[in-house]
mmCIF file of C-alpha atoms and ligand atoms in Angstrom:
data_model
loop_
_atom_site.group_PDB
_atom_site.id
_atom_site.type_symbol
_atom_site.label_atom_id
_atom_site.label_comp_id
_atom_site.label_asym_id
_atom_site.label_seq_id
_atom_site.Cartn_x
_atom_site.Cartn_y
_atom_site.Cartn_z
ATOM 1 C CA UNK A 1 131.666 106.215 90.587
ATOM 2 C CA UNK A 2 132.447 108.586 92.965
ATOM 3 C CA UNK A 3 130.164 110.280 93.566
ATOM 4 C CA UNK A 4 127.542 109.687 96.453
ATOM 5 C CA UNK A 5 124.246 110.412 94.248
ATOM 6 C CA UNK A 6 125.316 107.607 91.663
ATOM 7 C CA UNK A 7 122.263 105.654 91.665
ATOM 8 C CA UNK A 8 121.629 102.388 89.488
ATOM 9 C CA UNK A 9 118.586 102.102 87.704
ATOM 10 C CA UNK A 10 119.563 99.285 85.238
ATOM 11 C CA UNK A 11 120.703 95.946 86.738
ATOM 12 C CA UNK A 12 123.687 95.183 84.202
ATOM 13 C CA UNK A 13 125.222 98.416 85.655
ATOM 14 C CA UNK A 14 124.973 97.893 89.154
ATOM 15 C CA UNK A 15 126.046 94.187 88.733
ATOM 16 C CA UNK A 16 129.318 95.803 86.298
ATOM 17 C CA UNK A 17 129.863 97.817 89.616
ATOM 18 C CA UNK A 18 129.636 94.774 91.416
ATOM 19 C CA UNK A 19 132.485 93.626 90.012
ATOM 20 C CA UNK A 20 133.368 90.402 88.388
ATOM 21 C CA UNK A 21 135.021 88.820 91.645
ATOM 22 C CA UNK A 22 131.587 89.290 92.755
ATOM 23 C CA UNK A 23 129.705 88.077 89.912
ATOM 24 C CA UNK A 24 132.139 85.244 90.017
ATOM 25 C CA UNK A 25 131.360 83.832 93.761
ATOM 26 C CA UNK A 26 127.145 85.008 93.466
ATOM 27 C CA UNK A 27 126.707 84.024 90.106
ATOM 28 C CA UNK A 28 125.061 80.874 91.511
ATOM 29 C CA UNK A 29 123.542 82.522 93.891
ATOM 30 C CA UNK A 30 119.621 82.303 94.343
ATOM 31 C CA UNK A 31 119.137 86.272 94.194
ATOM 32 C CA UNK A 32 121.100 86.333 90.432
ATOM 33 C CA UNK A 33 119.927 82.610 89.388
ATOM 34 C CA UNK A 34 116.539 84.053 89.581
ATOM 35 C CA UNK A 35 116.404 87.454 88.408
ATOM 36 C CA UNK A 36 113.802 89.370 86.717
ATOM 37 C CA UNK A 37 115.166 91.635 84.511
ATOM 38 C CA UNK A 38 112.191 93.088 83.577
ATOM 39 C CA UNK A 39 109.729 94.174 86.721
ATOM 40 C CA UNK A 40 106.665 96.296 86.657
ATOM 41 C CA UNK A 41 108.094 97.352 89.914
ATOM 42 C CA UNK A 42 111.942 99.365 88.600
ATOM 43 C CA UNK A 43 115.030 98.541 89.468
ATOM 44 C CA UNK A 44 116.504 101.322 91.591
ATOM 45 C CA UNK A 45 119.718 100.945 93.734
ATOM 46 C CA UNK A 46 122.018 103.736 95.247
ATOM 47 C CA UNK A 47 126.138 103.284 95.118
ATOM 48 C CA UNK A 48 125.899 103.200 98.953
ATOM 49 C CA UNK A 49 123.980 100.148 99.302
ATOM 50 C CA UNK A 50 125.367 98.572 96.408
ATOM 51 C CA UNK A 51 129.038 99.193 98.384
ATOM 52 C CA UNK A 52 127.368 97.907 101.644
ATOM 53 C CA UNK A 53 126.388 94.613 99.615
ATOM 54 C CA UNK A 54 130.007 94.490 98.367
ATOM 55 C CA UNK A 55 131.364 94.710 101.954
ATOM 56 C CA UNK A 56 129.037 92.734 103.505
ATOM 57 C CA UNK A 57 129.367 89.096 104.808
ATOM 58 C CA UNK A 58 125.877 88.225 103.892
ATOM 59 C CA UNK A 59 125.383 89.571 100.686
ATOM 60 C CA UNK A 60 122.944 87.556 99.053
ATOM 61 C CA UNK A 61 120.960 88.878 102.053
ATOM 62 C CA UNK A 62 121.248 92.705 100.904
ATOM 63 C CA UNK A 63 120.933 91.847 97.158
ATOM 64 C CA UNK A 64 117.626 89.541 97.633
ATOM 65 C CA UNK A 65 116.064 93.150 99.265
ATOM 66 C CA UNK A 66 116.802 95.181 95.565
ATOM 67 C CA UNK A 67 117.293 92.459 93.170
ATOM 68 C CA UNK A 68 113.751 91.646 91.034
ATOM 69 C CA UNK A 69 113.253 87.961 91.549
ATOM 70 C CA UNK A 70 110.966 86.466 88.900
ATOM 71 C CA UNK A 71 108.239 85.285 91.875
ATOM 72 C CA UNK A 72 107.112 88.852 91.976
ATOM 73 C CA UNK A 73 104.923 87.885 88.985
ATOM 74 C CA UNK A 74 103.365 85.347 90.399
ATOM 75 C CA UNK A 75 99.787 85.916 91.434
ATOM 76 C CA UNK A 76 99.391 84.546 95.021
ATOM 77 C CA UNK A 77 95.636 85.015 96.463
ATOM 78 C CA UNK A 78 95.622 86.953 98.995
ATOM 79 C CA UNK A 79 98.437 89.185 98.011
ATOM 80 C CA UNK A 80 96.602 92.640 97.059
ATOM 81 C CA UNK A 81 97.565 95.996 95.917
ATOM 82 C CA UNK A 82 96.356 98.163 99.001
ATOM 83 C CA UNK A 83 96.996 95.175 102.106
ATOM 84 C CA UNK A 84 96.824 97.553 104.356
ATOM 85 C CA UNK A 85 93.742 99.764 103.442
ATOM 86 C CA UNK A 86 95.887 102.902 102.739
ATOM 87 C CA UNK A 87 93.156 103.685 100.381
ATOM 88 C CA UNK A 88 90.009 103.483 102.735
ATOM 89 C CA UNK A 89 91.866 105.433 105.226
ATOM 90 C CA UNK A 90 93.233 108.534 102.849
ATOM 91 C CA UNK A 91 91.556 111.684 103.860
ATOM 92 C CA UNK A 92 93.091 113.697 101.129
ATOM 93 C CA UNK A 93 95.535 112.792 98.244
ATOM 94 C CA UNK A 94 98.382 112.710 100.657
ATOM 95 C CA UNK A 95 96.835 112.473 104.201
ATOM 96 C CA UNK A 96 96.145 109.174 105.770
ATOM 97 C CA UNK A 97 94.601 108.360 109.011
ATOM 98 C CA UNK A 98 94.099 105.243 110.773
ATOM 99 C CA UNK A 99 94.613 105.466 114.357
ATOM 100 C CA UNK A 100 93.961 108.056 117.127
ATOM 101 C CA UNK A 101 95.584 111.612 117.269
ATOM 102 C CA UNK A 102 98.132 110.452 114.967
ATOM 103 C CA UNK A 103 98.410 111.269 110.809
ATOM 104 C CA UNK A 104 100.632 109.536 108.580
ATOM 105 C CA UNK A 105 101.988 112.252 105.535
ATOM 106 C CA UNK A 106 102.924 110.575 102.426
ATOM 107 C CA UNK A 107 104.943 113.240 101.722
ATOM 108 C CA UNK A 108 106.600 111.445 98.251
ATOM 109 C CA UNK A 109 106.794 109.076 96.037
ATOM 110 C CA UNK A 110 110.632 108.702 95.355
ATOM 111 C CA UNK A 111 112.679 106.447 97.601
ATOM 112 C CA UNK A 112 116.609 106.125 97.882
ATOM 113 C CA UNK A 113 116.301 102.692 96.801
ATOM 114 C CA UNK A 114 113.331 100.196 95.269
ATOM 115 C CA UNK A 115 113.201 97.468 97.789
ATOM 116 C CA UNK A 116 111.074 93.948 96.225
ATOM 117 C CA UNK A 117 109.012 93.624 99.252
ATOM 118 C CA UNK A 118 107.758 97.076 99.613
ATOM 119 C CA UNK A 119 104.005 97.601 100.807
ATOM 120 C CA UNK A 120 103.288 100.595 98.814
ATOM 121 C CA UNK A 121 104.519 99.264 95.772
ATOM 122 C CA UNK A 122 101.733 99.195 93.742
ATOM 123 C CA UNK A 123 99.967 102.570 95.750
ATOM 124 C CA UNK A 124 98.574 105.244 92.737
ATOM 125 C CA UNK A 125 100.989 107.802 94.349
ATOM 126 C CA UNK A 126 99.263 111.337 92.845
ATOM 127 C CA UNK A 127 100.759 113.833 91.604
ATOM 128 C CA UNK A 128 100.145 116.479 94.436
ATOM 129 C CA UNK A 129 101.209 120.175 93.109
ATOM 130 C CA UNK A 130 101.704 121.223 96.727
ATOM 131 C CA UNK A 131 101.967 118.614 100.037
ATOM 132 C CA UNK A 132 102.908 121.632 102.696
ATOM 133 C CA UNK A 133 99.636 123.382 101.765
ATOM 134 C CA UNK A 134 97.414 120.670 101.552
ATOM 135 C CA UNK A 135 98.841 119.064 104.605
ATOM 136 C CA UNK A 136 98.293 122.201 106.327
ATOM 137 C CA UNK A 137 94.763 123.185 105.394
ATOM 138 C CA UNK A 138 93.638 119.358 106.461
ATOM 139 C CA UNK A 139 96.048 119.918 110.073
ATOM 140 C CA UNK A 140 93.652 123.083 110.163
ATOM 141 C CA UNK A 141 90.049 121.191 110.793
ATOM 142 C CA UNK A 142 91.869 118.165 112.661
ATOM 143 C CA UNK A 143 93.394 119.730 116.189
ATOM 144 C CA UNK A 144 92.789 116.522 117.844
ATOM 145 C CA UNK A 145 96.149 115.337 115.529
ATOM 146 C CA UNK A 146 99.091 115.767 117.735
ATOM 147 C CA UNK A 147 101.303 113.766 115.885
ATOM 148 C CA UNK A 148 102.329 113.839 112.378
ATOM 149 C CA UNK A 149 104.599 110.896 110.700
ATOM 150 C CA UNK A 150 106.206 111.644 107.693
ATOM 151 C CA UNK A 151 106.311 108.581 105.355
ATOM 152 C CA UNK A 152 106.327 108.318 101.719
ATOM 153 C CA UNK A 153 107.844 107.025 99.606
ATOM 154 C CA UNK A 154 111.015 108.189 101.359
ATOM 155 C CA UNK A 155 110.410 112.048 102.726
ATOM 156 C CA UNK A 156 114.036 112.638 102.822
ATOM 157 C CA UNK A 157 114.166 112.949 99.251
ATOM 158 C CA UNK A 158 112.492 115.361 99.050
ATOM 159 C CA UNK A 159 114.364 118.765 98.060
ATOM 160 C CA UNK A 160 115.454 120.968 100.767
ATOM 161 C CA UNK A 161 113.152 123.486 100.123
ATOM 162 C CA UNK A 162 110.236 121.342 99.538
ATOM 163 C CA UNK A 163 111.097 119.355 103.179
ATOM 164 C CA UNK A 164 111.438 122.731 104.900
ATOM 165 C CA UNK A 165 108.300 123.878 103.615
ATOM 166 C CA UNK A 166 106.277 120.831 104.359
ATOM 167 C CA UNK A 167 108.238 121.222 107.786
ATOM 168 C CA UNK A 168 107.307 124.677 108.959
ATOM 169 C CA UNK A 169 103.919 123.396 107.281
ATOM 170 C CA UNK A 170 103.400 121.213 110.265
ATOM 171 C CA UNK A 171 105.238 123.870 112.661
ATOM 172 C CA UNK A 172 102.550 126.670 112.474
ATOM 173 C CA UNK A 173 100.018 124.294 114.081
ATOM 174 C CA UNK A 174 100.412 124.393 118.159
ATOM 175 C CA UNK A 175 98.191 121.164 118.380
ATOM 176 C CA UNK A 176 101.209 119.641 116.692
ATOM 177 C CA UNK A 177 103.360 118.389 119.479
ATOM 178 C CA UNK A 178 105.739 115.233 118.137
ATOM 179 C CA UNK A 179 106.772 115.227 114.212
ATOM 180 C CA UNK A 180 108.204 111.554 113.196
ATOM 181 C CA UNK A 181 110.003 110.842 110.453
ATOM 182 C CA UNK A 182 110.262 107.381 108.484
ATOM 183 C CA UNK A 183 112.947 107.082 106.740
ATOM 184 C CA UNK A 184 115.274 104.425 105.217
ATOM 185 C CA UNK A 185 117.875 106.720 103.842
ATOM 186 C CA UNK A 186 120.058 106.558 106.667
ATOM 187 C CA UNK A 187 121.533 103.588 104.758
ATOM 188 C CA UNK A 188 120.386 104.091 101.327
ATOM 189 C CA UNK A 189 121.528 107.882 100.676
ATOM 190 C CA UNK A 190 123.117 109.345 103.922
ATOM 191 C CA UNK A 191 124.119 111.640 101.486
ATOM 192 C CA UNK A 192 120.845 113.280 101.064
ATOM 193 C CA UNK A 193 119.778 113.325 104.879
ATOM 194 C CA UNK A 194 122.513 115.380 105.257
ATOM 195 C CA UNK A 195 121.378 118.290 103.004
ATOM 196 C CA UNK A 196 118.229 118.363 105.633
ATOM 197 C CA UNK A 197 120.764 118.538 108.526
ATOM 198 C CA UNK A 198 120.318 121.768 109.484
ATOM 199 C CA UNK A 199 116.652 122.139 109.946
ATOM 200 C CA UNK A 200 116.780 118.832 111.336
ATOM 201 C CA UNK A 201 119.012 120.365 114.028
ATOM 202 C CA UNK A 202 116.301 123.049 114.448
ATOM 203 C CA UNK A 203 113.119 120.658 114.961
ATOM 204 C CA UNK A 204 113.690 119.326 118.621
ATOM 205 C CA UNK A 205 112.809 123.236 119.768
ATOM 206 C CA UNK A 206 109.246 123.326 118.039
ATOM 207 C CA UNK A 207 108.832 119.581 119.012
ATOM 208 C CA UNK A 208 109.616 116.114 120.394
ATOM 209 C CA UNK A 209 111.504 114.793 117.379
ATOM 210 C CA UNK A 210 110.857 111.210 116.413
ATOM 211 C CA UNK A 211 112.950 109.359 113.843
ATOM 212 C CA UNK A 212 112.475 105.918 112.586
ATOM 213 C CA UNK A 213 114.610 104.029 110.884
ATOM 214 C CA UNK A 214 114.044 101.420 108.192
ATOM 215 C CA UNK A 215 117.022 98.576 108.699
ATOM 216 C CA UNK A 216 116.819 94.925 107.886
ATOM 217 C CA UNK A 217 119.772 93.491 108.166
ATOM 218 C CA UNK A 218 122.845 94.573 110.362
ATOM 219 C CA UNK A 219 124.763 94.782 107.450
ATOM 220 C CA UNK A 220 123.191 97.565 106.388
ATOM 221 C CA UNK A 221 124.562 99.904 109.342
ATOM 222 C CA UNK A 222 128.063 101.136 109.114
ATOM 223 C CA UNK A 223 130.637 103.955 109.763
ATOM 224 C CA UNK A 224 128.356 106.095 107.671
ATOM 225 C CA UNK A 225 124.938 105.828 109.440
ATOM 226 C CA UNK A 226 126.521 105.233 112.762
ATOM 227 C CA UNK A 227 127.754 109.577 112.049
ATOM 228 C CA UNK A 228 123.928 110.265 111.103
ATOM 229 C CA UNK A 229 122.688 109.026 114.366
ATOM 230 C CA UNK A 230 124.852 110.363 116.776
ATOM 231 C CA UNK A 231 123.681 113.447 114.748
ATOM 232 C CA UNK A 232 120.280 113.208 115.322
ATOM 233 C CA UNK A 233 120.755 112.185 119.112
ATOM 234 C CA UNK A 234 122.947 115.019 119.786
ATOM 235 C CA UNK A 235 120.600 117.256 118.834
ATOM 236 C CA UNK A 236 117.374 115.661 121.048
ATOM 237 C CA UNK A 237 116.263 113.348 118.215
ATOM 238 C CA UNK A 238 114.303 110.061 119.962
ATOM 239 C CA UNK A 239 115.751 107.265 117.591
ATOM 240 C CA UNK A 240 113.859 103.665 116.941
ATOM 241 C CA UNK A 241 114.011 101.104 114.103
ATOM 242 C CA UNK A 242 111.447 99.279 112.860
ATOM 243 C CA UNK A 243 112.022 95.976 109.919
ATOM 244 C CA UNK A 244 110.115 93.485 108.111
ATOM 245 C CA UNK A 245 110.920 90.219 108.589
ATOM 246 C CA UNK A 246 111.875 88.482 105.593
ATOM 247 C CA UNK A 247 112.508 84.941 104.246
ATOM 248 C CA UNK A 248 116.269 84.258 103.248
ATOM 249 C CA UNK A 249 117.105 87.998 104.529
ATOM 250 C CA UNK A 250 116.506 88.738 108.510
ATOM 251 C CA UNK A 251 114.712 85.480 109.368
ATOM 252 C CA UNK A 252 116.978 83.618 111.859
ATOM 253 C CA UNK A 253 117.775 84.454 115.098
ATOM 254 C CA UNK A 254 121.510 85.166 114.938
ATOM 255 C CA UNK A 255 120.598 88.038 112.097
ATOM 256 C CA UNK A 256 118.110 89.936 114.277
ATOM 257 C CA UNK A 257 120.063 89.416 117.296
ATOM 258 C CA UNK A 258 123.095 90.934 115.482
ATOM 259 C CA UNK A 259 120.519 93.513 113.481
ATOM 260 C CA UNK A 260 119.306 94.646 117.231
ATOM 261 C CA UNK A 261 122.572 94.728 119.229
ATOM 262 C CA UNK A 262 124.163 97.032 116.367
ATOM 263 C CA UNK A 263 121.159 99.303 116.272
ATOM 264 C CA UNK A 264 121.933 99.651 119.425
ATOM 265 C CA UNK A 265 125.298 100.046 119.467
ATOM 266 C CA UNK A 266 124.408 103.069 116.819
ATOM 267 C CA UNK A 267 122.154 104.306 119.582
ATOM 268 C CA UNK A 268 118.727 103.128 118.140
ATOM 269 C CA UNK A 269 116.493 101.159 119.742
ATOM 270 C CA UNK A 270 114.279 97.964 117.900
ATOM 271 C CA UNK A 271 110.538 99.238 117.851
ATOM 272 C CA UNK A 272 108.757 97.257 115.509
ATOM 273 C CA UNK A 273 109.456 93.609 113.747
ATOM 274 C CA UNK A 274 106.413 93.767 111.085
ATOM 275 C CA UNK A 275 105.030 90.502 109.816
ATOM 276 C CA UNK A 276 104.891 91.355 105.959
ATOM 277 C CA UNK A 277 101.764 92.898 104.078
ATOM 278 C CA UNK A 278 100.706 91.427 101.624
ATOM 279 C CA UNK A 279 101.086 93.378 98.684
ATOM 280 C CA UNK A 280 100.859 92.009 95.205
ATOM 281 C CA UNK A 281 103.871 90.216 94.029
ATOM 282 C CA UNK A 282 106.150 89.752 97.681
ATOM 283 C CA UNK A 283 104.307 86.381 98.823
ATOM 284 C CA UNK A 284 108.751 85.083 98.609
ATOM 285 C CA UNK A 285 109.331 86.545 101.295
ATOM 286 C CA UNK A 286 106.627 85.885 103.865
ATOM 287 C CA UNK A 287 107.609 83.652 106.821
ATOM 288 C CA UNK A 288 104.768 82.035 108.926
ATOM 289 C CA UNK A 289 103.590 83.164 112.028
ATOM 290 C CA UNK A 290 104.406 80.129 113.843
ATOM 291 C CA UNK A 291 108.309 80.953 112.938
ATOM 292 C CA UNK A 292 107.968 84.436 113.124
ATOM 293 C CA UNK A 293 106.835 83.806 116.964
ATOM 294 C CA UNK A 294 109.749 80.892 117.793
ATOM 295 C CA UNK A 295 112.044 83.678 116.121
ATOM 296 C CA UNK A 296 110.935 86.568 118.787
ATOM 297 C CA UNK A 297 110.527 84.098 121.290
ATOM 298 C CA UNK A 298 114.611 83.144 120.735
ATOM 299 C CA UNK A 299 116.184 86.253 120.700
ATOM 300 C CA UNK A 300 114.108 87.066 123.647
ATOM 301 C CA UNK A 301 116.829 84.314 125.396
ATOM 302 C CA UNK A 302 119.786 86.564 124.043
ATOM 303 C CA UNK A 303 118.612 90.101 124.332
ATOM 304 C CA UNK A 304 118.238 92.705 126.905
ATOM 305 C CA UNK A 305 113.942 93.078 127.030
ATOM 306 C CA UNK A 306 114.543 96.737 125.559
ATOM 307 C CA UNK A 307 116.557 95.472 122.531
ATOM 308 C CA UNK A 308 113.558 92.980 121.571
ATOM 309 C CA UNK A 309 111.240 94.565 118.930
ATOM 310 C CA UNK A 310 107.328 94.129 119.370
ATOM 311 C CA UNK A 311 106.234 91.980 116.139
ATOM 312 C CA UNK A 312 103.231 93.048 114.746
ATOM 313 C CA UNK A 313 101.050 92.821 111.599
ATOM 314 C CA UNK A 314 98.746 95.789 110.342
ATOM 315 C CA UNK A 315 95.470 94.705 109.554
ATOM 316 C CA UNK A 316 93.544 96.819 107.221
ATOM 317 C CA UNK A 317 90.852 98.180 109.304
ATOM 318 C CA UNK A 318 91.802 98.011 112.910
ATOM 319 C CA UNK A 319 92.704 101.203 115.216
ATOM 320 C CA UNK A 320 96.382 99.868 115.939
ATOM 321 C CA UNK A 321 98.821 97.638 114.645
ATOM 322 C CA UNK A 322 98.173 94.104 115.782
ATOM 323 C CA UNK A 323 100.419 92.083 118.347
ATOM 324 C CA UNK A 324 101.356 88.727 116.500
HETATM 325 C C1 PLP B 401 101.723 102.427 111.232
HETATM 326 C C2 PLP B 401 100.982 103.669 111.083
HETATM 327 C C3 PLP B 401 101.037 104.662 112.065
HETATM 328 C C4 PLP B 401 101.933 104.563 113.264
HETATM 329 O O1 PLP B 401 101.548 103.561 114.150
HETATM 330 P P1 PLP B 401 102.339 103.441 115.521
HETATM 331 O O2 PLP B 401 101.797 102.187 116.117
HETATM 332 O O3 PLP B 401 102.061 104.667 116.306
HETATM 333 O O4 PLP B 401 103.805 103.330 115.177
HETATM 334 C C5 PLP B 401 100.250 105.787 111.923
HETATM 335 N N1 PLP B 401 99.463 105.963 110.855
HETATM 336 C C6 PLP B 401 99.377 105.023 109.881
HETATM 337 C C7 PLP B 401 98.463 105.279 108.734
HETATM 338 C C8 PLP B 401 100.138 103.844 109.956
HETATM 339 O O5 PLP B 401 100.070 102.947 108.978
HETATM 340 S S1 SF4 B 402 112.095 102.631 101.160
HETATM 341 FE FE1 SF4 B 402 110.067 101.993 101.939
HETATM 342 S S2 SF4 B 402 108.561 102.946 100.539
HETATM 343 FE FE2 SF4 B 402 110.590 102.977 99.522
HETATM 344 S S3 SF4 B 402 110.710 101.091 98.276
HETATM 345 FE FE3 SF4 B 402 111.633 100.625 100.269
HETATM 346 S S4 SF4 B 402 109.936 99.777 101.487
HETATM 347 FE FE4 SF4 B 402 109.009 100.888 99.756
#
């Protein structure tokens, strides 16, 4: 299991490759006690995380964000399968705009890894032949767009060729002035983020370069994705983070102080803490509001005011993301 691209799409693998002094001390654990070995939703892990959870000191934590847990087929009202009115707002099969000079690209629908309490995880992802031309014949009537956010799925994953193309897509438009990138690869599959390295390199010249990161849990930064940012950073790259807060995963205030002071330490800066949407099947992980504010309100008493994230909710409808 060498190799970097291993990735795990059946559990009893990736718990084998856990290891059986593993299985041994989480066998009890909540995340295995209550597994569902059979969600709509796949099972997909890559090695890397699975060797972060193995390393980690909090690894129920890590597993709880991959692991199907057999709540996810619970029907909770309230819990939909667009929360966030992706639908309402898609101006063409990948386009999708809900705020002001800003257009969010969902550019793919693979990921490096399936996490449980994804918002798009029930989104009818189509089948588009060719993203780079369709973005750029919708960029073509919409000059008032001067940013364009790259989302997905994960659009790292996509192939070199098909990431350059959607790329230099964007590039031929001069009203085009910041391209951001959302991306959790950084530690799913540094592996493939590096195969993009070299136009990423090239992008801060043709415009301001935005990447954010998708990271939970301090645990999930290391050696590896410590390299990747300086990377980007070197090269002009403006780097931010933004998480979810979750219930038995980032929800205390010792785990986002120590999640924010190592982003930091990796150069990134905490951007957004997102109250969770509430897609069909992830009502587990949802902490109140009330907590959610005592939480921010805590590590606002330990952290420097740049290394607290705004927390926020998106509400279907409205022209920004909403201040909890
Ligand atoms: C969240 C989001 C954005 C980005 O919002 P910012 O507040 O600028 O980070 C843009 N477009 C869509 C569709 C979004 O969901
Ligand atoms: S990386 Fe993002 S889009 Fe992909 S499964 Fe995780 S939360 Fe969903």
């Amino acid at each position: 299991m060498e190799n970097p691209g291993t990735v795990f799409t059946q559990i009893s693998d990736f718990l084998d490759y856990l290891g059986s002094d593993f299985a041994t001390n989480f066998a009890k654990s909540e995340a295995l006690a209550n597994l569902n070995p059979t969600p709509k939703f796949p099972f997909l892990c890559s090695r890397h995380f699975a060797d972060l959870i193995k390393k980690s000191s909090d690894p129920t934590a890590l597993l709880s964000e991959i692991l199907p847990h057999v709540a996810e087929r619970e029907n909770v009202p309230g819990f939909v399968d667009d929360p966030v009115g992706d639908l309402p707002a898609s101006k063409s099969d990948c386009v999708i705009q809900k705020y002001d000079g800003r257009a969010l690209i969902v550019s793919t629908a693979t990921c490096g890894v399936r996490c449980r309490f994804c918002f798009r995880k029930n989104y009818p992802f189509q089948n588009i032949p060719d993203v780079a031309r369709e973005v750029s014949n919708w960029i073509d009537t919409h000059s008032d767009v001067w940013e364009v956010i790259l989302s997905g799925g994960d659009p790292l994953t996509l192939s070199p060729g098909a990431f350059r193309d959607l790329v230099e897509s964007i590039a031929v438009h001069p009203s085009v002035t910041t391209l951001r990138i959302h991306t959790r690869l950084p530690v799913m599959r540094p592996d493939l983020v590096m195969q993009h390295f070299e136009l990423l390199r090239e992008l801060p010249t043709r415009f301001h370069c935005v990447l954010v990161s998708h990271v939970n849990h301090a645990d999930e930064l290391d050696n590896e994705s410590a390299t990747l940012f300086a990377h980007f950073k070197i090269c002009g790259w403006t780097l931010l983070n933004q998480s979810v807060l979750l219930k038995g995963i980032n929800d205390s205030p010792d785990k986002l102080t120590a999640l924010c002071r190592k982003l930091f330490e990796q150069g990134v800066l905490p951007y957004y803490l997102h109250q969770l949407d509430h897609a069909n099947g992830v009502a587990h992980f949802e902490v109140p509001d009330e907590r959610a504010r005592e939480l921010i309100a805590e590590i606002r008493t330990k952290l420097p005011g740049y290394l607290v994230p705004k927390l926020v909710r998106e509400i279907a409808g409205e022209k920004s993301k909403t201040p909890v």
